[in-house]
PDB file of C-alpha atoms and ligand atoms in Angstrom:
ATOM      1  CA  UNK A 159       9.304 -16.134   5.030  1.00  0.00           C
ATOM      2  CA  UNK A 160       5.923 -16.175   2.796  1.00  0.00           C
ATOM      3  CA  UNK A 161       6.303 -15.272  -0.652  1.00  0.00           C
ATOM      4  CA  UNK A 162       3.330 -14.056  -2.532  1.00  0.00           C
ATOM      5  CA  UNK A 163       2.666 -16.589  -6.025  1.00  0.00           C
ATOM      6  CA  UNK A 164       5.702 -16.289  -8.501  1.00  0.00           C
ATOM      7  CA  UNK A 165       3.153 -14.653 -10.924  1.00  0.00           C
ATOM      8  CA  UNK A 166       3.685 -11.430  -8.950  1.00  0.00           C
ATOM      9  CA  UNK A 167       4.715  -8.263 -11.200  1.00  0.00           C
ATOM     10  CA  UNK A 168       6.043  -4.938 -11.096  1.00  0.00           C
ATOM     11  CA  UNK A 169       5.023  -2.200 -13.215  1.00  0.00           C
ATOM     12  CA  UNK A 170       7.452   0.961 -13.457  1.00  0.00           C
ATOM     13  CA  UNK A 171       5.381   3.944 -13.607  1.00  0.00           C
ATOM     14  CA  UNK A 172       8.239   6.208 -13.143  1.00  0.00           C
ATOM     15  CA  UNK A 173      11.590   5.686 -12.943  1.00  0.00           C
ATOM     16  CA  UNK A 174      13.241   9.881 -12.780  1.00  0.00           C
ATOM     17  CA  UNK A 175      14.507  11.595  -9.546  1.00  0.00           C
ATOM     18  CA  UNK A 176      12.732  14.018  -7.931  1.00  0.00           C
ATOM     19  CA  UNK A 177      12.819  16.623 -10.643  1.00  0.00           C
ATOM     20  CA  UNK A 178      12.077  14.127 -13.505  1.00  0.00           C
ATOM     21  CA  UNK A 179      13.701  13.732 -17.195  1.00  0.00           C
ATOM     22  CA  UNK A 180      14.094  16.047 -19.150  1.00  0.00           C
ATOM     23  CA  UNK A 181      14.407  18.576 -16.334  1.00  0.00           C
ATOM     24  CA  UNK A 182      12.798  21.838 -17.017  1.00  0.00           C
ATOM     25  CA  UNK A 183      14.986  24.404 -18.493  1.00  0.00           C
ATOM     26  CA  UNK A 184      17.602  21.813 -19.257  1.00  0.00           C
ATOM     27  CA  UNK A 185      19.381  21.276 -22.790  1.00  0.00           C
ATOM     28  CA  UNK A 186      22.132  18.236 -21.589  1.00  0.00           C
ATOM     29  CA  UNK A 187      21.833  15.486 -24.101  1.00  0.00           C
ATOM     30  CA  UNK A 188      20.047  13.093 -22.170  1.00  0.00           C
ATOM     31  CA  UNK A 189      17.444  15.686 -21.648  1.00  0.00           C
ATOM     32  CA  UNK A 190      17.129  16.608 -25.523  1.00  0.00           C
ATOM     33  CA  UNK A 191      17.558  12.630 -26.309  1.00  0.00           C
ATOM     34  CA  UNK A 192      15.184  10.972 -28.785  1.00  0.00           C
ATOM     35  CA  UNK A 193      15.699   7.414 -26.448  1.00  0.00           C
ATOM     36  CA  UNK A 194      11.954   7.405 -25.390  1.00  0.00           C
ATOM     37  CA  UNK A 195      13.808   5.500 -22.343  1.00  0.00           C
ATOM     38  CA  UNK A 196      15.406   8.603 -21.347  1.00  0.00           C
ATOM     39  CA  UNK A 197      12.126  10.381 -20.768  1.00  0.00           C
ATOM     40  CA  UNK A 198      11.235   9.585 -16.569  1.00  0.00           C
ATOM     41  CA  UNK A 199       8.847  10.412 -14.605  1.00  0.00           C
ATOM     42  CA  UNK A 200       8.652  11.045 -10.999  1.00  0.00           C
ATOM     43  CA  UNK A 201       9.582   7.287  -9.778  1.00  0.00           C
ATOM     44  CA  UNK A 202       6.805   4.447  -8.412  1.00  0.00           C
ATOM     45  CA  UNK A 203       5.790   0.953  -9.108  1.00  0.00           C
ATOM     46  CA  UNK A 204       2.816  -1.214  -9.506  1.00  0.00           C
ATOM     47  CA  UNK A 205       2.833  -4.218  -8.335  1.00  0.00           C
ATOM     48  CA  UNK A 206       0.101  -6.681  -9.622  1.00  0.00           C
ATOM     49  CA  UNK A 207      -0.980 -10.249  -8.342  1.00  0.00           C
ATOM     50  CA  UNK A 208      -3.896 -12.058  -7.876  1.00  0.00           C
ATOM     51  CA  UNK A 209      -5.766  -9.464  -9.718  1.00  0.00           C
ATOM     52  CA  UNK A 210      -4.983  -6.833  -7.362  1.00  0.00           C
ATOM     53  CA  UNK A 211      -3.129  -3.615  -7.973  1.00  0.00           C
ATOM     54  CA  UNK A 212      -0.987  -2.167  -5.375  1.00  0.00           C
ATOM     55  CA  UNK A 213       0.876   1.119  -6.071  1.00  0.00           C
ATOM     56  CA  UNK A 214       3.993   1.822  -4.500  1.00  0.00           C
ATOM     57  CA  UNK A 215       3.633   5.972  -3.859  1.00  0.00           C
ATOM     58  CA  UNK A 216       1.443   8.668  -5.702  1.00  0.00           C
ATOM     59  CA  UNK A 217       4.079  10.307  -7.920  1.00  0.00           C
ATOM     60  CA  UNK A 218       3.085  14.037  -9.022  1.00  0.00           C
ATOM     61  CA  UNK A 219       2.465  12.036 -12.455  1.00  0.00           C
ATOM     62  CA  UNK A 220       0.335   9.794 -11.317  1.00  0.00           C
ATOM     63  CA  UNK A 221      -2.159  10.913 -13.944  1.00  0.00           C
ATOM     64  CA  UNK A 222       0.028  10.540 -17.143  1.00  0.00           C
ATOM     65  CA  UNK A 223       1.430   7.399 -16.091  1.00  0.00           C
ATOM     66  CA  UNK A 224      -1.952   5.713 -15.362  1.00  0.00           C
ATOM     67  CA  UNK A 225      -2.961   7.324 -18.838  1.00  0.00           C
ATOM     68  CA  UNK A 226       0.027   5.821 -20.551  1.00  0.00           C
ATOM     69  CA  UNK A 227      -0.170   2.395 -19.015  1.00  0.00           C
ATOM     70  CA  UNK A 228      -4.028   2.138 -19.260  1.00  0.00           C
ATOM     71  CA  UNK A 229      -4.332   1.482 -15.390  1.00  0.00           C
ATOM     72  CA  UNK A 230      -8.354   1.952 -14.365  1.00  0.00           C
ATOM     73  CA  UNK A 231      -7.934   0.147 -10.768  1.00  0.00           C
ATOM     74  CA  UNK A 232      -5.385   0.505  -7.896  1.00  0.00           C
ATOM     75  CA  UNK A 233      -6.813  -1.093  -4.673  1.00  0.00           C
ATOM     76  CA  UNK A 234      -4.588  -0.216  -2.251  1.00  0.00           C
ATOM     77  CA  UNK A 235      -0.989   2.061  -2.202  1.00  0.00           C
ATOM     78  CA  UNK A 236       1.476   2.171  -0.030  1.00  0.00           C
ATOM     79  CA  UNK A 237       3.926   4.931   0.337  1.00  0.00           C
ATOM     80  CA  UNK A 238       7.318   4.486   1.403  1.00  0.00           C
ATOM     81  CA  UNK A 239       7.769   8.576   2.773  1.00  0.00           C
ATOM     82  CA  UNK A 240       6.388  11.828   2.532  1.00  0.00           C
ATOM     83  CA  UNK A 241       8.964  13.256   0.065  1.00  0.00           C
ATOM     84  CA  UNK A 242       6.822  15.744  -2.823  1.00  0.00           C
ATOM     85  CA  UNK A 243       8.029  13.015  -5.742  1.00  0.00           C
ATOM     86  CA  UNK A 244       6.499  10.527  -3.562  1.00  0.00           C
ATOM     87  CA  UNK A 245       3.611  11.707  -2.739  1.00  0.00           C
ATOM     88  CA  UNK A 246       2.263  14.871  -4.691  1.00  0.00           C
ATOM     89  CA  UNK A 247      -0.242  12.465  -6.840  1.00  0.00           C
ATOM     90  CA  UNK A 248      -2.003  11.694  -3.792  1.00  0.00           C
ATOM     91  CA  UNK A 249      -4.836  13.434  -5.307  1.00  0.00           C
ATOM     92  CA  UNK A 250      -5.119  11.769  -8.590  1.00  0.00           C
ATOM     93  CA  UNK A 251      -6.530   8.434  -6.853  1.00  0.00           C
ATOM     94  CA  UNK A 252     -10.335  10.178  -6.599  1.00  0.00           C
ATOM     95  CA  UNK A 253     -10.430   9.328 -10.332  1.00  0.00           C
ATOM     96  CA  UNK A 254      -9.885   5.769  -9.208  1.00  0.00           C
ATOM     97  CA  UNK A 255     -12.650   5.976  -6.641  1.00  0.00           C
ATOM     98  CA  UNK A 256     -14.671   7.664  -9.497  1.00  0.00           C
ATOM     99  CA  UNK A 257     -14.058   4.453 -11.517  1.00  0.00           C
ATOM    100  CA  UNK A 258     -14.096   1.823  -8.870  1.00  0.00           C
ATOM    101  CA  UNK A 259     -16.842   3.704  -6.818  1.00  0.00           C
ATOM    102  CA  UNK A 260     -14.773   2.192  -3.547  1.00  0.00           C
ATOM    103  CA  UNK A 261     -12.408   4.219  -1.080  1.00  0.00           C
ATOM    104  CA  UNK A 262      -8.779   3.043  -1.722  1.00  0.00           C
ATOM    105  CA  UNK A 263      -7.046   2.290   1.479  1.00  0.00           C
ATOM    106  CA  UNK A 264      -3.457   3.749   1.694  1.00  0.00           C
ATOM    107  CA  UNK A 265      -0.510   2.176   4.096  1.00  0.00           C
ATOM    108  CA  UNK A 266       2.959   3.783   5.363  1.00  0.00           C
ATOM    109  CA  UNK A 267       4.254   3.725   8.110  1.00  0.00           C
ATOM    110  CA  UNK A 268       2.639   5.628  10.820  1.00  0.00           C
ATOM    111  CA  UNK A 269       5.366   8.661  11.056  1.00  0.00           C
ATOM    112  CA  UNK A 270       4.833   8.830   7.397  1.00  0.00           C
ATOM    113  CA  UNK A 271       1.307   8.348   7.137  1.00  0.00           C
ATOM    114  CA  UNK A 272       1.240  11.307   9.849  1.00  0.00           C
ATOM    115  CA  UNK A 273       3.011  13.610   7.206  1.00  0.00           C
ATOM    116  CA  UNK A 274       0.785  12.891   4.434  1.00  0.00           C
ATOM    117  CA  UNK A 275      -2.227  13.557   6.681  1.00  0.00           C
ATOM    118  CA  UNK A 276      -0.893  16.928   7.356  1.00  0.00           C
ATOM    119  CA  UNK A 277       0.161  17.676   3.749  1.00  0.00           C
ATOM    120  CA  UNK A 278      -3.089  16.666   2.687  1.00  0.00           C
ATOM    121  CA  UNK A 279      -5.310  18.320   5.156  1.00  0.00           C
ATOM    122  CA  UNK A 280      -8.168  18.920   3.247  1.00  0.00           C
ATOM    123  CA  UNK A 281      -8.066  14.769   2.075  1.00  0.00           C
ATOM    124  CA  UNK A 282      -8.577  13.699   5.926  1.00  0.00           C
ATOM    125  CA  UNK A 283     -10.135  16.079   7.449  1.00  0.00           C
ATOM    126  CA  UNK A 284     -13.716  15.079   9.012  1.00  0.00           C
ATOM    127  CA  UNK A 285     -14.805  18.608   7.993  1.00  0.00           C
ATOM    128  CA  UNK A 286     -14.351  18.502   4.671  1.00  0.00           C
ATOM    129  CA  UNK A 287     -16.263  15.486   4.202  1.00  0.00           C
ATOM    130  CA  UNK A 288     -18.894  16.651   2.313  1.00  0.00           C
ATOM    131  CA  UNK A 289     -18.891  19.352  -0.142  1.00  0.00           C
ATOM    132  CA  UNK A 290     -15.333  19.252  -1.331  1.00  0.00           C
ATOM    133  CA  UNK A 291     -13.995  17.208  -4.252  1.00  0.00           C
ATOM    134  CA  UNK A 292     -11.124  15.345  -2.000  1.00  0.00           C
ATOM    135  CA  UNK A 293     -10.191  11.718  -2.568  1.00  0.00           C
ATOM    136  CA  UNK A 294     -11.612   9.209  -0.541  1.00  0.00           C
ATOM    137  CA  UNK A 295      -9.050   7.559   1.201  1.00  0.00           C
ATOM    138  CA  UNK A 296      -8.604   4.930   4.469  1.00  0.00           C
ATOM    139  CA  UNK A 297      -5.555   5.649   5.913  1.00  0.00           C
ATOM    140  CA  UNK A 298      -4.166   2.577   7.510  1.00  0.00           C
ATOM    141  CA  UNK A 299      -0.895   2.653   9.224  1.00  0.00           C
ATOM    142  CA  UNK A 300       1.998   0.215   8.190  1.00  0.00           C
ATOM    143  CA  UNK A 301       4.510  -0.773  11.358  1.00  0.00           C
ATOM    144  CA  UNK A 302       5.227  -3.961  10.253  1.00  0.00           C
ATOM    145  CA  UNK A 303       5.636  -6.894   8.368  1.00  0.00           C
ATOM    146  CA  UNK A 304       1.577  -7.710   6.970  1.00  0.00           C
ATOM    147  CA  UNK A 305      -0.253  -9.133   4.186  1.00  0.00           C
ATOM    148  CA  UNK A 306      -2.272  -6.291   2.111  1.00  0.00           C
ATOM    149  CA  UNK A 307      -5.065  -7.948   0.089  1.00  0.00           C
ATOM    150  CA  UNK A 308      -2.877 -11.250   0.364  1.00  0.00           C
ATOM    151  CA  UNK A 309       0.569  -9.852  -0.834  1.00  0.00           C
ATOM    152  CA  UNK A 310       3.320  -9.732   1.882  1.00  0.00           C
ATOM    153  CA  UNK A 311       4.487  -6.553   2.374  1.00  0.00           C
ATOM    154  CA  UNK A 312       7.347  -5.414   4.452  1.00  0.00           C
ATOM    155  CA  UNK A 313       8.649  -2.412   5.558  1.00  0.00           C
ATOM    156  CA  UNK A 314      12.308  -1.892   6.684  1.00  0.00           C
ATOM    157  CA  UNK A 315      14.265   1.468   7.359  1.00  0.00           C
ATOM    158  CA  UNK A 316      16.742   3.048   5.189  1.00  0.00           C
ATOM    159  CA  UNK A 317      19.265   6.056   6.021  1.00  0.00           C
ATOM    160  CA  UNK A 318      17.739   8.656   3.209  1.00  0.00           C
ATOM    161  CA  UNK A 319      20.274  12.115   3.908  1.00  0.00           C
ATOM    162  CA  UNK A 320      19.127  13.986   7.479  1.00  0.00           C
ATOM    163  CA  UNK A 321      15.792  11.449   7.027  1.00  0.00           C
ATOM    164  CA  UNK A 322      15.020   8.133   7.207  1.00  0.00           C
ATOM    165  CA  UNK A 323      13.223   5.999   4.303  1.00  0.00           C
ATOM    166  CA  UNK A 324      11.361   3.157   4.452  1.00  0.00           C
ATOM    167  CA  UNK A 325      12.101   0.508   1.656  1.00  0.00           C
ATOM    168  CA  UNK A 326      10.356  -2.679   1.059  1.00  0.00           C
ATOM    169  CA  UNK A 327      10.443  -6.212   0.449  1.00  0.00           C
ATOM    170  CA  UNK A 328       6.785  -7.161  -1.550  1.00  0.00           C
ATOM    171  CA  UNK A 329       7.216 -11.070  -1.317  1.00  0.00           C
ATOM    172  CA  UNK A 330      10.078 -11.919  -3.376  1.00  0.00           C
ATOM    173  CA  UNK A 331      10.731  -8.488  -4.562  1.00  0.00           C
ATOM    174  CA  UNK A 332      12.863  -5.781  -2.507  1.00  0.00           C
ATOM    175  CA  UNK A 333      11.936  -1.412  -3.518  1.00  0.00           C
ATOM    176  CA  UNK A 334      14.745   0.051  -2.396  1.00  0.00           C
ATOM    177  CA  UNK A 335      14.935   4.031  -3.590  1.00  0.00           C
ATOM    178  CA  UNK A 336      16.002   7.393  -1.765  1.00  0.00           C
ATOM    179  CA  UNK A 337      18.587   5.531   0.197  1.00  0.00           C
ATOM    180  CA  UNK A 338      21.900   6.011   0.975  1.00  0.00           C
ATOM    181  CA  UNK A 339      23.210   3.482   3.630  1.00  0.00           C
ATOM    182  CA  UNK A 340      20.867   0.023   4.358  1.00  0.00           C
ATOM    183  CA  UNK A 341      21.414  -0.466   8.262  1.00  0.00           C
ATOM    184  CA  UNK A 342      22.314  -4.300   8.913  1.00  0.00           C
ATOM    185  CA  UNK A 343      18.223  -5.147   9.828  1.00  0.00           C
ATOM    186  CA  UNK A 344      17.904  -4.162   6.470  1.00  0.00           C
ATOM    187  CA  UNK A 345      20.618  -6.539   4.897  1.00  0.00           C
ATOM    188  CA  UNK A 346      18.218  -9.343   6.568  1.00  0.00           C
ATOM    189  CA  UNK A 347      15.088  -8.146   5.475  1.00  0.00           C
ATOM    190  CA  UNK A 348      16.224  -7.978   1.697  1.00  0.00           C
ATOM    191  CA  UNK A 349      17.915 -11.660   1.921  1.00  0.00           C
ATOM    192  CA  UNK A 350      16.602 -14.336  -0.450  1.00  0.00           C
ATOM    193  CA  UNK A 351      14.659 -11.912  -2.604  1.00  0.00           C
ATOM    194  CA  UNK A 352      14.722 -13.104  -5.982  1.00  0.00           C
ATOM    195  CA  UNK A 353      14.394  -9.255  -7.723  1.00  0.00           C
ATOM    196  CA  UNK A 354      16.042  -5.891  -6.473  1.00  0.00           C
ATOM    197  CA  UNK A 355      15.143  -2.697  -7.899  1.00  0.00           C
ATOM    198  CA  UNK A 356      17.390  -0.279  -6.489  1.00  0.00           C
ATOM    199  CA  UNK A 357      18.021   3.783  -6.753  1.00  0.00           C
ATOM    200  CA  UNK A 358      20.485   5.537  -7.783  1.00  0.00           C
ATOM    201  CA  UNK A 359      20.233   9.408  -9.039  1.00  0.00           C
ATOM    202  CA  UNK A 360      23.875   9.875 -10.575  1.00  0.00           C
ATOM    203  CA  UNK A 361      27.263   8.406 -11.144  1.00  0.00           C
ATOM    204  CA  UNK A 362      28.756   9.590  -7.978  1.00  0.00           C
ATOM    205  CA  UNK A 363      27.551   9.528  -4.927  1.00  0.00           C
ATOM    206  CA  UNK A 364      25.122  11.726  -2.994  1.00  0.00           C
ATOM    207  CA  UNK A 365      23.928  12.907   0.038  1.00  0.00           C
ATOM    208  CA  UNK A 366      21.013  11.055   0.311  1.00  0.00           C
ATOM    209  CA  UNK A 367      20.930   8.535  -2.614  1.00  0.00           C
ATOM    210  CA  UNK A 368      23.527   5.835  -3.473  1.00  0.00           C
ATOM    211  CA  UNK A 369      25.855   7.219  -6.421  1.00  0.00           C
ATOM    212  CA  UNK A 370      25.797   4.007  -9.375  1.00  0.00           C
ATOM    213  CA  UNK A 371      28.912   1.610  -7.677  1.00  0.00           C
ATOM    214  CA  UNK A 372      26.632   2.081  -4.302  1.00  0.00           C
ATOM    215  CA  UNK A 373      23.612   0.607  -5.915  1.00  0.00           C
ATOM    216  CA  UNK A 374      25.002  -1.957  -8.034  1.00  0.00           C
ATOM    217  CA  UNK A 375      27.280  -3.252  -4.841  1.00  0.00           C
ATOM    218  CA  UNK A 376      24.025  -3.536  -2.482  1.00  0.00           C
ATOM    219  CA  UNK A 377      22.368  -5.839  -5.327  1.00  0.00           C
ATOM    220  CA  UNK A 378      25.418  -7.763  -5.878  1.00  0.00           C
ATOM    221  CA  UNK A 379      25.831  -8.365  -1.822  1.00  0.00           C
ATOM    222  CA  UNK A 380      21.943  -9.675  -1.844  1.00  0.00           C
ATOM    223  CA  UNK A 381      22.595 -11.483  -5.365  1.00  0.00           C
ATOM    224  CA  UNK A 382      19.256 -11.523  -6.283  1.00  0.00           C
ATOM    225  CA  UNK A 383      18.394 -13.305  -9.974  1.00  0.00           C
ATOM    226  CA  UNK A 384      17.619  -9.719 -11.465  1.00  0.00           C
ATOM    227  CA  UNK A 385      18.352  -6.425 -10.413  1.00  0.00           C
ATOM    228  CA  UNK A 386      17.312  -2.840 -11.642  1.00  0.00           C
ATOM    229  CA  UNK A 387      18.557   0.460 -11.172  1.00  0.00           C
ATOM    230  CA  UNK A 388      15.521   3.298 -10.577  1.00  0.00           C
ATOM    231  CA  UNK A 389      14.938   6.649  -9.659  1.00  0.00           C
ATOM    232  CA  UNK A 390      17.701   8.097 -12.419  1.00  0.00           C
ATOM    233  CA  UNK A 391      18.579  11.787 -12.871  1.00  0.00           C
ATOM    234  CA  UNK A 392      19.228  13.632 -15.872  1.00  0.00           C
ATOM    235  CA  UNK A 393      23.039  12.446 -15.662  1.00  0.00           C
ATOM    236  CA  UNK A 394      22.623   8.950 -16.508  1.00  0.00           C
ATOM    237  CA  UNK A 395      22.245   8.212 -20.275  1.00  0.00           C
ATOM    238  CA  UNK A 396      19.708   4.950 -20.229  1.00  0.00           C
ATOM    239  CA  UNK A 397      21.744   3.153 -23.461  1.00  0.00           C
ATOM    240  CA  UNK A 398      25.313   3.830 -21.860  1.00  0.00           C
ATOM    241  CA  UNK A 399      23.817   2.790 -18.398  1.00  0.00           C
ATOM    242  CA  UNK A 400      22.518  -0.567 -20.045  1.00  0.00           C
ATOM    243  CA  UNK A 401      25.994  -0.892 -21.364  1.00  0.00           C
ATOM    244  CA  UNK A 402      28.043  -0.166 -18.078  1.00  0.00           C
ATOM    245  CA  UNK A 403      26.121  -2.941 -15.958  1.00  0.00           C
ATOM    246  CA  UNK A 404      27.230  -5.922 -15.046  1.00  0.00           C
ATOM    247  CA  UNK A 405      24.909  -8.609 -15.586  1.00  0.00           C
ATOM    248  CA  UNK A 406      22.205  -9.271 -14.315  1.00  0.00           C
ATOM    249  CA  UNK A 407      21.421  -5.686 -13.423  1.00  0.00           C
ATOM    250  CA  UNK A 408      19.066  -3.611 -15.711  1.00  0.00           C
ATOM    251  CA  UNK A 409      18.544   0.331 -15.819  1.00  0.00           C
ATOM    252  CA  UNK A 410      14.392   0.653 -15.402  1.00  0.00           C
ATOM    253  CA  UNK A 411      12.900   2.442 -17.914  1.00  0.00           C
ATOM    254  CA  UNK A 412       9.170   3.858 -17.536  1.00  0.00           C
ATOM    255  CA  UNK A 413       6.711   1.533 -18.739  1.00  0.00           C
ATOM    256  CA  UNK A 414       8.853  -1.697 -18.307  1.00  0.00           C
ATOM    257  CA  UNK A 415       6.949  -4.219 -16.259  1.00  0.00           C
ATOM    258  CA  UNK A 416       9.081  -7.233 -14.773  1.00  0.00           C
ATOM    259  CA  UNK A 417       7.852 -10.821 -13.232  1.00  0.00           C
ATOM    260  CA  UNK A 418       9.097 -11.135  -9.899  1.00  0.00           C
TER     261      UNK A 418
HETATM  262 ZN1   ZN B 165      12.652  10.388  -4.472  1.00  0.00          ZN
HETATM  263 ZN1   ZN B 166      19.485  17.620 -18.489  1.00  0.00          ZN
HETATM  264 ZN1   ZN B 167      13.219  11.086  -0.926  1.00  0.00          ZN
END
């Protein structure tokens, strides 16, 4: 399989479930903590090489995290499903076409990209072309394995709840969130990758998302060289988490940025 250059990196712009840390209206400890490390937002990555940025979903902070990490260019995103912490920043990237003054091609697979077209009606639409303040987008449809702006990207099916996901392996680098069961296709897609970062939104398991044990046993069957755990709720204390994991296997934390 191609790998993209070992210089590749990943960026965590958020790292929360899908109601972010602290959670409004909430007084638990890890929401009042002072651990800056305990404060996530909505979860995506950034994933850097060759000089290129590619953003993995539009989190509804899209704004504060680009703010915080001093991002000015993202050239292409790809979006792994329609979920609202997914996707909900979608509008944020016409302040990158502002700065870049180029449309910003976005990738998912084509069910998904079909469900952000309709959420985002007024985005796509031919109408609306001119007149309304909309982000300019190219909407490019993702069914396979491909290279985007020479970084292999590919996408593989997860069981998310009633849904499915789509994870991905981004060279040597599998993005595995929202996912509670990785069908067997999946087990061969993510073999050989050298980094895993992997969701889990509490202790036990869920519906949709792997509980902690889940999580850290999918990393440990792959046995990548580093592994992280994303896309945390409220319930998981970051310093306690950090102590709990076997090696090898890091909690993310919003703004840490990894070499793949
Ligand atoms: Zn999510
Ligand atoms: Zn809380
Ligand atoms: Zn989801």
């Amino acid at each position: 399989m191609k790998s993209s250059s070992s210089k590749m990196t990943a960026l965590f712009m958020g790292t929360g479930s899908s109601v972010g840390v602290p959670m409004i209206g909430c007084s638990c400890a890890v929401c009042r903590s002072p651990d800056k490390r305990n404060r996530r937002t909505r979860s995506s990555i950034l994933v850097s090489d060759g000089g290129k940025n590619l953003l993995v979903d539009t989190a509804p902070d899209l704004r504060i995290q680009s703010l915080r990490e001093g991002i000015s260019r993202i050239d292409a995103v790809v979006y792994t499903h329609a979920h609202a912490d997914h996707v909900l920043g979608l509008d944020e990237l016409r302040t990158f076409n502002f700065i870049m003054q180029e449309e910003i091609p976005i990738y998912a697979p084509p069910r998904v990209l079909e469900r952000i077209k309709a959420m985002f009606s007024y985005a796509f639409s031919e109408e609306n072309k001119e007149g309304v303040t909309r982000p300019r987008l190219v909407p490019r449809e993702l069914p396979g394995p491909m290279e985007i702006m020479g970084i292999f990207v590919q996408p593989f099916l997860v069981e998310h709840g009633p849904v499915m996901n789509t994870a991905l392996r981004i060279g040597d680098l599998v993005y595995l969130t929202d996912c509670n069961a990785v069908p067997e296709e999946g087990k061969r897609v993510m073999k050989g990758a050298s980094t895993m970062i992997v969701g889990a939104v509490r202790y036990e398991p869920h519906e949709s998302h792997f509980g902690l044990a889940q999580a850290i046993a999918e990393i440990q069957e792959i046995s990548p060289r580093a592994g992280y755990i994303t896309h945390l709720s409220h319930r998981m204390d970051h310093a306690t988490l950090e102590g709990e994991l076997p090696s090898g296997i890091r909690p993310a934390f919003d703004g840490l940025k990894i070499v793949v």
